[in-house]
PDB file of C-alpha atoms in Angstrom:
ATOM      1  CA  MET A 871      -0.050   0.106   0.030  1.00 62.00           C
ATOM      2  CA  SER A 872       1.917   3.201  -1.104  1.00 81.00           C
ATOM      3  CA  VAL A 873       2.208   5.932   1.647  1.00 91.00           C
ATOM      4  CA  LYS A 874      -0.228   8.986   1.313  1.00 98.00           C
ATOM      5  CA  THR A 875       0.845  12.051   0.565  1.00 98.00           C
ATOM      6  CA  ALA A 876      -0.895  15.807   1.965  1.00 98.00           C
ATOM      7  CA  LEU A 877       0.764  19.050   0.956  1.00 98.00           C
ATOM      8  CA  ILE A 878      -0.382  21.875   3.365  1.00 98.00           C
ATOM      9  CA  THR A 879      -0.270  25.704   2.314  1.00 98.00           C
ATOM     10  CA  GLY A 880       1.282  28.023   5.263  1.00 97.00           C
ATOM     11  CA  GLY A 881       2.169  25.145   7.009  1.00 97.00           C
ATOM     12  CA  THR A 882       5.515  26.227   8.928  1.00 97.00           C
ATOM     13  CA  LYS A 883       3.531  28.535  11.347  1.00 95.00           C
ATOM     14  CA  GLY A 884       0.851  28.350  13.826  1.00 94.00           C
ATOM     15  CA  ILE A 885      -2.592  26.378  12.688  1.00 97.00           C
ATOM     16  CA  GLY A 886      -0.466  25.212   9.083  1.00 97.00           C
ATOM     17  CA  LYS A 887       2.303  23.696  12.304  1.00 97.00           C
ATOM     18  CA  ALA A 888       0.066  21.525  13.964  1.00 98.00           C
ATOM     19  CA  ILE A 889      -1.807  20.175  10.295  1.00 98.00           C
ATOM     20  CA  ALA A 890       1.186  18.966   9.505  1.00 98.00           C
ATOM     21  CA  LEU A 891       2.420  17.541  12.404  1.00 98.00           C
ATOM     22  CA  ALA A 892      -0.955  15.641  12.815  1.00 98.00           C
ATOM     23  CA  PHE A 893      -0.776  14.273   9.272  1.00 98.00           C
ATOM     24  CA  LEU A 894       3.170  13.684  10.104  1.00 98.00           C
ATOM     25  CA  GLU A 895       1.350  11.968  12.988  1.00 98.00           C
ATOM     26  CA  ARG A 896      -0.485   9.487  10.679  1.00 97.00           C
ATOM     27  CA  GLY A 897       2.040   8.476   8.684  1.00 97.00           C
ATOM     28  CA  TYR A 898       1.435  10.544   5.462  1.00 98.00           C
ATOM     29  CA  GLU A 899       4.230  12.526   3.164  1.00 98.00           C
ATOM     30  CA  VAL A 900       3.998  15.965   4.149  1.00 98.00           C
ATOM     31  CA  VAL A 901       4.765  19.371   2.196  1.00 98.00           C
ATOM     32  CA  LEU A 902       5.221  22.648   4.035  1.00 98.00           C
ATOM     33  CA  ASN A 903       3.887  25.590   1.930  1.00 98.00           C
ATOM     34  CA  TYR A 904       5.458  29.063   3.005  1.00 98.00           C
ATOM     35  CA  CYS A 905       6.408  31.894   1.302  1.00 97.00           C
ATOM     36  CA  HIS A 906       8.612  34.639   2.453  1.00 92.00           C
ATOM     37  CA  ASP A 907       8.987  33.705   5.840  1.00 94.00           C
ATOM     38  CA  GLU A 908      12.565  30.626   5.186  1.00 96.00           C
ATOM     39  CA  ARG A 909      14.234  31.185   8.529  1.00 96.00           C
ATOM     40  CA  SER A 910      10.994  29.446  10.066  1.00 95.00           C
ATOM     41  CA  ALA A 911       9.941  27.602   7.199  1.00 97.00           C
ATOM     42  CA  LEU A 912      13.732  26.067   8.350  1.00 98.00           C
ATOM     43  CA  ALA A 913      13.440  25.828  11.328  1.00 97.00           C
ATOM     44  CA  THR A 914       9.693  23.931  12.066  1.00 98.00           C
ATOM     45  CA  GLN A 915      10.990  21.674   9.316  1.00 98.00           C
ATOM     46  CA  GLU A 916      14.328  21.072  11.818  1.00 98.00           C
ATOM     47  CA  GLU A 917      11.862  20.638  14.554  1.00 97.00           C
ATOM     48  CA  PHE A 918      10.213  17.924  13.030  1.00 98.00           C
ATOM     49  CA  ASN A 919      12.904  16.408  11.225  1.00 98.00           C
ATOM     50  CA  MET A 920      13.721  16.018  16.115  1.00 97.00           C
ATOM     51  CA  LEU A 921      10.426  14.162  15.503  1.00 97.00           C
ATOM     52  CA  GLY A 922      12.054  11.801  13.678  1.00 97.00           C
ATOM     53  CA  TYR A 923       9.719  13.231  10.108  1.00 97.00           C
ATOM     54  CA  CYS A 924      11.081  14.724   6.914  1.00 96.00           C
ATOM     55  CA  PRO A 925       9.082  16.863   5.342  1.00 97.00           C
ATOM     56  CA  VAL A 926       9.601  18.578   2.173  1.00 98.00           C
ATOM     57  CA  LEU A 927       9.591  22.297   1.347  1.00 98.00           C
ATOM     58  CA  LEU A 928       8.078  24.261  -0.955  1.00 98.00           C
ATOM     59  CA  ARG A 929       8.078  27.753  -1.015  1.00 98.00           C
ATOM     60  CA  ALA A 930       5.774  29.997  -2.857  1.00 98.00           C
ATOM     61  CA  ASP A 931       3.076  32.970  -2.705  1.00 98.00           C
ATOM     62  CA  VAL A 932      -0.357  31.190  -3.471  1.00 98.00           C
ATOM     63  CA  SER A 933      -1.638  33.722  -4.769  1.00 98.00           C
ATOM     64  CA  ASP A 934       0.646  33.992  -7.639  1.00 98.00           C
ATOM     65  CA  GLU A 935      -0.546  31.545 -10.370  1.00 98.00           C
ATOM     66  CA  ALA A 936       3.031  30.879 -12.078  1.00 98.00           C
ATOM     67  CA  GLN A 937       4.738  30.295  -9.095  1.00 98.00           C
ATOM     68  CA  VAL A 938       1.361  28.029  -7.597  1.00 98.00           C
ATOM     69  CA  ARG A 939       1.818  26.069 -11.277  1.00 98.00           C
ATOM     70  CA  ALA A 940       6.032  25.748 -10.382  1.00 98.00           C
ATOM     71  CA  MET A 941       5.148  24.346  -6.481  1.00 98.00           C
ATOM     72  CA  PHE A 942       2.351  21.586  -7.846  1.00 98.00           C
ATOM     73  CA  LYS A 943       5.000  20.957 -10.597  1.00 98.00           C
ATOM     74  CA  GLU A 944       7.852  20.524  -8.360  1.00 98.00           C
ATOM     75  CA  PHE A 945       5.602  18.550  -6.463  1.00 98.00           C
ATOM     76  CA  PHE A 946       4.588  16.108  -8.925  1.00 98.00           C
ATOM     77  CA  SER A 947       8.651  15.187 -10.337  1.00 97.00           C
ATOM     78  CA  ILE A 948       8.835  14.600  -6.093  1.00 97.00           C
ATOM     79  CA  TYR A 949       5.446  12.598  -5.381  1.00 97.00           C
ATOM     80  CA  GLU A 950       3.353  10.499  -8.123  1.00 96.00           C
ATOM     81  CA  LYS A 951       0.276  11.876  -6.222  1.00 97.00           C
ATOM     82  CA  LEU A 952      -1.336  14.005  -4.003  1.00 98.00           C
ATOM     83  CA  ASP A 953      -4.203  12.501  -1.723  1.00 98.00           C
ATOM     84  CA  VAL A 954      -4.694  15.294   0.072  1.00 98.00           C
ATOM     85  CA  LEU A 955      -4.219  19.451  -0.461  1.00 98.00           C
ATOM     86  CA  VAL A 956      -5.188  21.807   2.596  1.00 98.00           C
ATOM     87  CA  ASN A 957      -5.649  25.324   1.963  1.00 98.00           C
ATOM     88  CA  ASN A 958      -3.644  26.744   5.283  1.00 98.00           C
ATOM     89  CA  ALA A 959      -2.718  30.038   4.389  1.00 98.00           C
ATOM     90  CA  GLY A 960      -4.110  33.460   5.103  1.00 96.00           C
ATOM     91  CA  VAL A 961      -3.864  36.243   6.349  1.00 95.00           C
ATOM     92  CA  SER A 962      -6.327  39.017   8.828  1.00 94.00           C
ATOM     93  CA  LEU A 963      -6.951  41.765   8.670  1.00 94.00           C
ATOM     94  CA  ILE A 964      -8.542  44.223  12.478  1.00 93.00           C
ATOM     95  CA  LYS A 965      -9.958  48.169  10.033  1.00 96.00           C
ATOM     96  CA  VAL A 966     -13.108  49.684   9.593  1.00 97.00           C
ATOM     97  CA  ILE A 967     -14.777  49.307   6.084  1.00 97.00           C
ATOM     98  CA  GLN A 968     -14.300  52.946   5.950  1.00 98.00           C
ATOM     99  CA  GLU A 969     -10.339  53.025   6.739  1.00 97.00           C
ATOM    100  CA  THR A 970      -9.678  49.600   3.827  1.00 97.00           C
ATOM    101  CA  LYS A 971      -7.592  50.596   0.968  1.00 98.00           C
ATOM    102  CA  ILE A 972      -8.378  48.678  -2.297  1.00 98.00           C
ATOM    103  CA  ALA A 973      -5.327  47.099  -1.079  1.00 98.00           C
ATOM    104  CA  ASP A 974      -5.647  45.824   1.758  1.00 98.00           C
ATOM    105  CA  TRP A 975      -9.135  44.448   0.645  1.00 98.00           C
ATOM    106  CA  ASN A 976      -6.913  42.895  -2.426  1.00 98.00           C
ATOM    107  CA  ARG A 977      -4.896  41.591  -0.163  1.00 98.00           C
ATOM    108  CA  VAL A 978      -7.140  39.457   1.762  1.00 98.00           C
ATOM    109  CA  PHE A 979      -9.040  38.423  -1.058  1.00 98.00           C
ATOM    110  CA  ASP A 980      -5.815  37.579  -2.796  1.00 98.00           C
ATOM    111  CA  ILE A 981      -4.741  34.796   0.219  1.00 98.00           C
ATOM    112  CA  ASN A 982      -7.277  33.959   1.409  1.00 98.00           C
ATOM    113  CA  VAL A 983      -9.819  33.369  -2.126  1.00 98.00           C
ATOM    114  CA  LYS A 984      -7.342  33.316  -5.207  1.00 98.00           C
ATOM    115  CA  GLY A 985      -5.189  30.836  -3.462  1.00 98.00           C
ATOM    116  CA  THR A 986      -7.484  28.652  -2.914  1.00 98.00           C
ATOM    117  CA  TYR A 987      -8.827  28.303  -5.923  1.00 98.00           C
ATOM    118  CA  LEU A 988      -5.943  28.392  -7.651  1.00 98.00           C
ATOM    119  CA  CYS A 989      -4.139  25.874  -5.219  1.00 98.00           C
ATOM    120  CA  SER A 990      -7.544  23.701  -5.798  1.00 98.00           C
ATOM    121  CA  ARG A 991      -7.573  24.211  -9.678  1.00 98.00           C
ATOM    122  CA  GLU A 992      -3.436  23.008  -9.975  1.00 98.00           C
ATOM    123  CA  VAL A 993      -4.134  19.996  -8.249  1.00 98.00           C
ATOM    124  CA  THR A 994      -7.901  18.786  -9.329  1.00 98.00           C
ATOM    125  CA  ASP A 995      -6.898  17.015 -12.273  1.00 98.00           C
ATOM    126  CA  LYS A 996      -4.553  15.309 -11.326  1.00 98.00           C
ATOM    127  CA  MET A 997      -6.987  13.446  -8.386  1.00 98.00           C
ATOM    128  CA  ILE A 998      -8.971  12.908 -10.215  1.00 98.00           C
ATOM    129  CA  PHE A 999      -6.322  10.994 -12.770  1.00 97.00           C
ATOM    130  CA  ALA A1000      -5.943   9.266  -9.293  1.00 97.00           C
ATOM    131  CA  GLY A1001      -9.295   7.815  -8.081  1.00 97.00           C
ATOM    132  CA  GLY A1002     -10.353  10.440  -5.716  1.00 98.00           C
ATOM    133  CA  GLY A1003      -8.843  12.441  -3.580  1.00 98.00           C
ATOM    134  CA  ALA A1004      -9.481  15.015  -1.047  1.00 98.00           C
ATOM    135  CA  ILE A1005      -9.740  19.439  -0.378  1.00 99.00           C
ATOM    136  CA  VAL A1006      -9.992  20.730   2.864  1.00 98.00           C
ATOM    137  CA  ASN A1007     -10.531  24.628   3.217  1.00 98.00           C
ATOM    138  CA  ILE A1008      -9.518  26.827   6.369  1.00 98.00           C
ATOM    139  CA  ALA A1009     -11.633  29.220   6.481  1.00 98.00           C
ATOM    140  CA  SER A1010     -13.282  30.500   9.788  1.00 96.00           C
ATOM    141  CA  ILE A1011     -16.316  31.438  12.045  1.00 95.00           C
ATOM    142  CA  TRP A1012     -16.920  35.131   9.959  1.00 95.00           C
ATOM    143  CA  GLY A1013     -16.948  33.452   7.334  1.00 96.00           C
ATOM    144  CA  GLU A1014     -19.924  31.909   9.662  1.00 95.00           C
ATOM    145  CA  VAL A1015     -21.840  35.021  11.236  1.00 94.00           C
ATOM    146  CA  GLY A1016     -19.592  38.418  10.035  1.00 93.00           C
ATOM    147  CA  ALA A1017     -17.296  40.208  12.340  1.00 93.00           C
ATOM    148  CA  SER A1018     -17.284  44.427  13.569  1.00 94.00           C
ATOM    149  CA  CYS A1019     -14.411  45.494  12.093  1.00 94.00           C
ATOM    150  CA  GLU A1020     -13.927  42.263   9.990  1.00 95.00           C
ATOM    151  CA  VAL A1021     -15.532  43.342   7.046  1.00 98.00           C
ATOM    152  CA  ALA A1022     -12.619  42.354   4.294  1.00 98.00           C
ATOM    153  CA  TYR A1023     -11.352  38.975   6.347  1.00 97.00           C
ATOM    154  CA  SER A1024     -14.974  38.017   6.568  1.00 97.00           C
ATOM    155  CA  ALA A1025     -15.835  38.649   3.397  1.00 98.00           C
ATOM    156  CA  SER A1026     -13.447  36.065   1.939  1.00 98.00           C
ATOM    157  CA  LYS A1027     -14.070  33.324   4.641  1.00 98.00           C
ATOM    158  CA  GLY A1028     -17.638  33.780   3.645  1.00 98.00           C
ATOM    159  CA  ALA A1029     -16.031  33.496  -0.499  1.00 98.00           C
ATOM    160  CA  VAL A1030     -14.294  29.993   1.124  1.00 98.00           C
ATOM    161  CA  ILE A1031     -16.996  28.362   2.702  1.00 98.00           C
ATOM    162  CA  ALA A1032     -18.960  29.032  -0.975  1.00 98.00           C
ATOM    163  CA  PHE A1033     -16.607  27.156  -2.693  1.00 98.00           C
ATOM    164  CA  THR A1034     -16.270  24.636  -1.533  1.00 98.00           C
ATOM    165  CA  LYS A1035     -19.863  23.759  -1.395  1.00 98.00           C
ATOM    166  CA  ALA A1036     -19.843  24.829  -4.436  1.00 98.00           C
ATOM    167  CA  LEU A1037     -16.547  22.668  -5.512  1.00 98.00           C
ATOM    168  CA  ALA A1038     -18.010  20.031  -3.198  1.00 98.00           C
ATOM    169  CA  LYS A1039     -20.923  18.989  -5.967  1.00 98.00           C
ATOM    170  CA  GLU A1040     -18.722  20.433  -9.064  1.00 98.00           C
ATOM    171  CA  LEU A1041     -16.072  16.914  -7.950  1.00 98.00           C
ATOM    172  CA  ALA A1042     -17.894  14.577  -6.095  1.00 98.00           C
ATOM    173  CA  PRO A1043     -18.677  12.282  -9.318  1.00 98.00           C
ATOM    174  CA  SER A1044     -15.415  12.260  -9.169  1.00 98.00           C
ATOM    175  CA  ASN A1045     -14.323  10.836  -6.256  1.00 98.00           C
ATOM    176  CA  VAL A1046     -12.907  13.924  -4.735  1.00 98.00           C
ATOM    177  CA  ARG A1047     -14.127  15.465  -1.425  1.00 98.00           C
ATOM    178  CA  VAL A1048     -13.662  19.536  -0.542  1.00 98.00           C
ATOM    179  CA  ASN A1049     -14.773  20.125   2.448  1.00 98.00           C
ATOM    180  CA  CYS A1050     -14.276  23.368   5.290  1.00 98.00           C
ATOM    181  CA  VAL A1051     -12.902  23.833   9.053  1.00 98.00           C
ATOM    182  CA  SER A1052     -14.025  26.977   9.878  1.00 97.00           C
ATOM    183  CA  PRO A1053     -12.461  28.023  13.318  1.00 95.00           C
ATOM    184  CA  GLY A1054     -13.087  30.574  16.055  1.00 91.00           C
ATOM    185  CA  VAL A1055     -10.836  32.005  17.873  1.00 86.00           C
ATOM    186  CA  ILE A1056      -7.187  30.362  17.668  1.00 89.00           C
ATOM    187  CA  ASP A1057      -4.412  30.213  20.200  1.00 86.00           C
ATOM    188  CA  THR A1058      -1.356  32.133  17.227  1.00 82.00           C
ATOM    189  CA  GLU A1059       0.193  34.660  15.724  1.00 76.00           C
ATOM    190  CA  MET A1060      -3.112  35.650  14.025  1.00 66.00           C
ATOM    191  CA  ASN A1061      -4.705  36.854  17.366  1.00 70.00           C
ATOM    192  CA  ALA A1062      -1.645  37.821  19.156  1.00 71.00           C
ATOM    193  CA  GLU A1063      -2.396  42.385  18.633  1.00 70.00           C
ATOM    194  CA  LEU A1064      -5.366  40.856  20.854  1.00 74.00           C
ATOM    195  CA  SER A1065      -5.322  42.604  23.914  1.00 78.00           C
ATOM    196  CA  GLY A1066      -5.466  40.849  27.073  1.00 81.00           C
ATOM    197  CA  ALA A1067      -9.021  42.577  27.752  1.00 85.00           C
ATOM    198  CA  GLU A1068     -10.035  42.024  24.734  1.00 80.00           C
ATOM    199  CA  MET A1069      -9.081  38.208  24.931  1.00 80.00           C
ATOM    200  CA  GLU A1070     -10.908  37.405  28.449  1.00 84.00           C
ATOM    201  CA  GLU A1071     -13.786  39.022  26.428  1.00 83.00           C
ATOM    202  CA  LEU A1072     -13.933  36.408  23.408  1.00 80.00           C
ATOM    203  CA  ILE A1073     -13.325  34.080  26.208  1.00 86.00           C
ATOM    204  CA  SER A1074     -16.231  34.804  28.515  1.00 87.00           C
ATOM    205  CA  SER A1075     -18.179  34.447  24.755  1.00 86.00           C
ATOM    206  CA  ILE A1076     -17.294  30.666  24.475  1.00 89.00           C
ATOM    207  CA  PRO A1077     -19.710  28.237  25.674  1.00 89.00           C
ATOM    208  CA  VAL A1078     -16.600  25.536  26.092  1.00 91.00           C
ATOM    209  CA  GLY A1079     -14.709  28.679  28.533  1.00 90.00           C
ATOM    210  CA  ARG A1080     -11.624  28.019  26.394  1.00 89.00           C
ATOM    211  CA  ILE A1081     -10.108  29.099  22.482  1.00 88.00           C
ATOM    212  CA  GLY A1082      -9.178  26.602  20.995  1.00 91.00           C
ATOM    213  CA  THR A1083      -5.729  24.912  20.231  1.00 94.00           C
ATOM    214  CA  PRO A1084      -3.945  24.813  16.225  1.00 96.00           C
ATOM    215  CA  ALA A1085      -4.446  21.038  17.077  1.00 96.00           C
ATOM    216  CA  ASP A1086      -8.634  21.266  17.561  1.00 96.00           C
ATOM    217  CA  VAL A1087      -8.364  22.170  13.417  1.00 97.00           C
ATOM    218  CA  ALA A1088      -5.333  20.101  13.306  1.00 98.00           C
ATOM    219  CA  GLU A1089      -7.588  16.581  14.759  1.00 98.00           C
ATOM    220  CA  ALA A1090     -11.117  18.082  12.159  1.00 98.00           C
ATOM    221  CA  CYS A1091      -8.761  18.747   9.427  1.00 98.00           C
ATOM    222  CA  LEU A1092      -7.205  14.744   9.439  1.00 98.00           C
ATOM    223  CA  PHE A1093     -11.023  14.065  10.253  1.00 98.00           C
ATOM    224  CA  LEU A1094     -12.198  15.352   6.885  1.00 98.00           C
ATOM    225  CA  ALA A1095      -9.239  14.507   4.902  1.00 98.00           C
ATOM    226  CA  GLU A1096      -9.949  10.576   5.803  1.00 97.00           C
ATOM    227  CA  SER A1097     -14.107  10.722   5.769  1.00 97.00           C
ATOM    228  CA  SER A1098     -15.041   9.278   2.651  1.00 96.00           C
ATOM    229  CA  TYR A1099     -18.332   9.772   2.546  1.00 98.00           C
ATOM    230  CA  VAL A1100     -18.325  13.578   3.568  1.00 98.00           C
ATOM    231  CA  THR A1101     -17.605  16.193   1.648  1.00 98.00           C
ATOM    232  CA  GLY A1102     -19.082  19.402   1.315  1.00 98.00           C
ATOM    233  CA  GLU A1103     -19.280  19.941   4.777  1.00 98.00           C
ATOM    234  CA  VAL A1104     -18.090  23.467   7.324  1.00 97.00           C
ATOM    235  CA  LEU A1105     -17.074  21.805  10.603  1.00 97.00           C
ATOM    236  CA  SER A1106     -17.013  24.344  13.210  1.00 95.00           C
ATOM    237  CA  VAL A1107     -14.284  23.738  15.975  1.00 95.00           C
ATOM    238  CA  GLY A1108     -15.188  27.103  18.288  1.00 87.00           C
ATOM    239  CA  GLY A1109     -16.963  26.232  21.561  1.00 80.00           C
ATOM    240  CA  LEU A1110     -19.503  27.726  19.916  1.00 74.00           C
ATOM    241  CA  PHE A1111     -18.420  30.547  19.385  1.00 81.00           C
ATOM    242  CA  GLY A1112     -20.844  32.911  17.023  1.00 73.00           C
ATOM    243  CA  LYS A1113     -23.188  30.224  17.155  1.00 73.00           C
TER     244      LYS A1113
END
């Protein structure tokens, strides 16, 4: 039986790093995509090496079509097939709409939406030819319910959810499943700019009484990657936050 493969975009930090570790521990061959921070990427690779794993690093800006194509060309020069694509790379933006510039809006949509589209488009034929596969997109609870002062981010993640549902219907006959994980408040660098008081207020609004961890999201990704009869779903990982 051949070893399964997974590629995680934005896979060297935060949620992406936790997802990568979960797949490595499950026995997958894992490729970690990163964009700018080579030092952090190499440190993550070394950390995984010390745990006995050998992930491959591939650099690409997921919003750049040529770079995405080059990344997957290199991937398929190493591996015959891709079993799981996790579209995790993303950026946030906290600004009121009046202060959200066109450049801000475009950057959020380029990475969060266009990146998901480009990477998914690049692997679908390969997965269909191989007889199946799984795409897991990382959205956000704000894509479901919206967040004040995060209109661009909420809209981009709502688009990821709609993209997931549509692509799942398109690819289901080919045994390629497309699902979405929708994290709530997760303990990552993306939320580091929140003050202690803001974080306490958030925690008080979460019924389970704590913020989530990257490992919580990683477990959901594994479930969706390996559940052969689940597609087109949005799995919220937020302790009922925002519900």
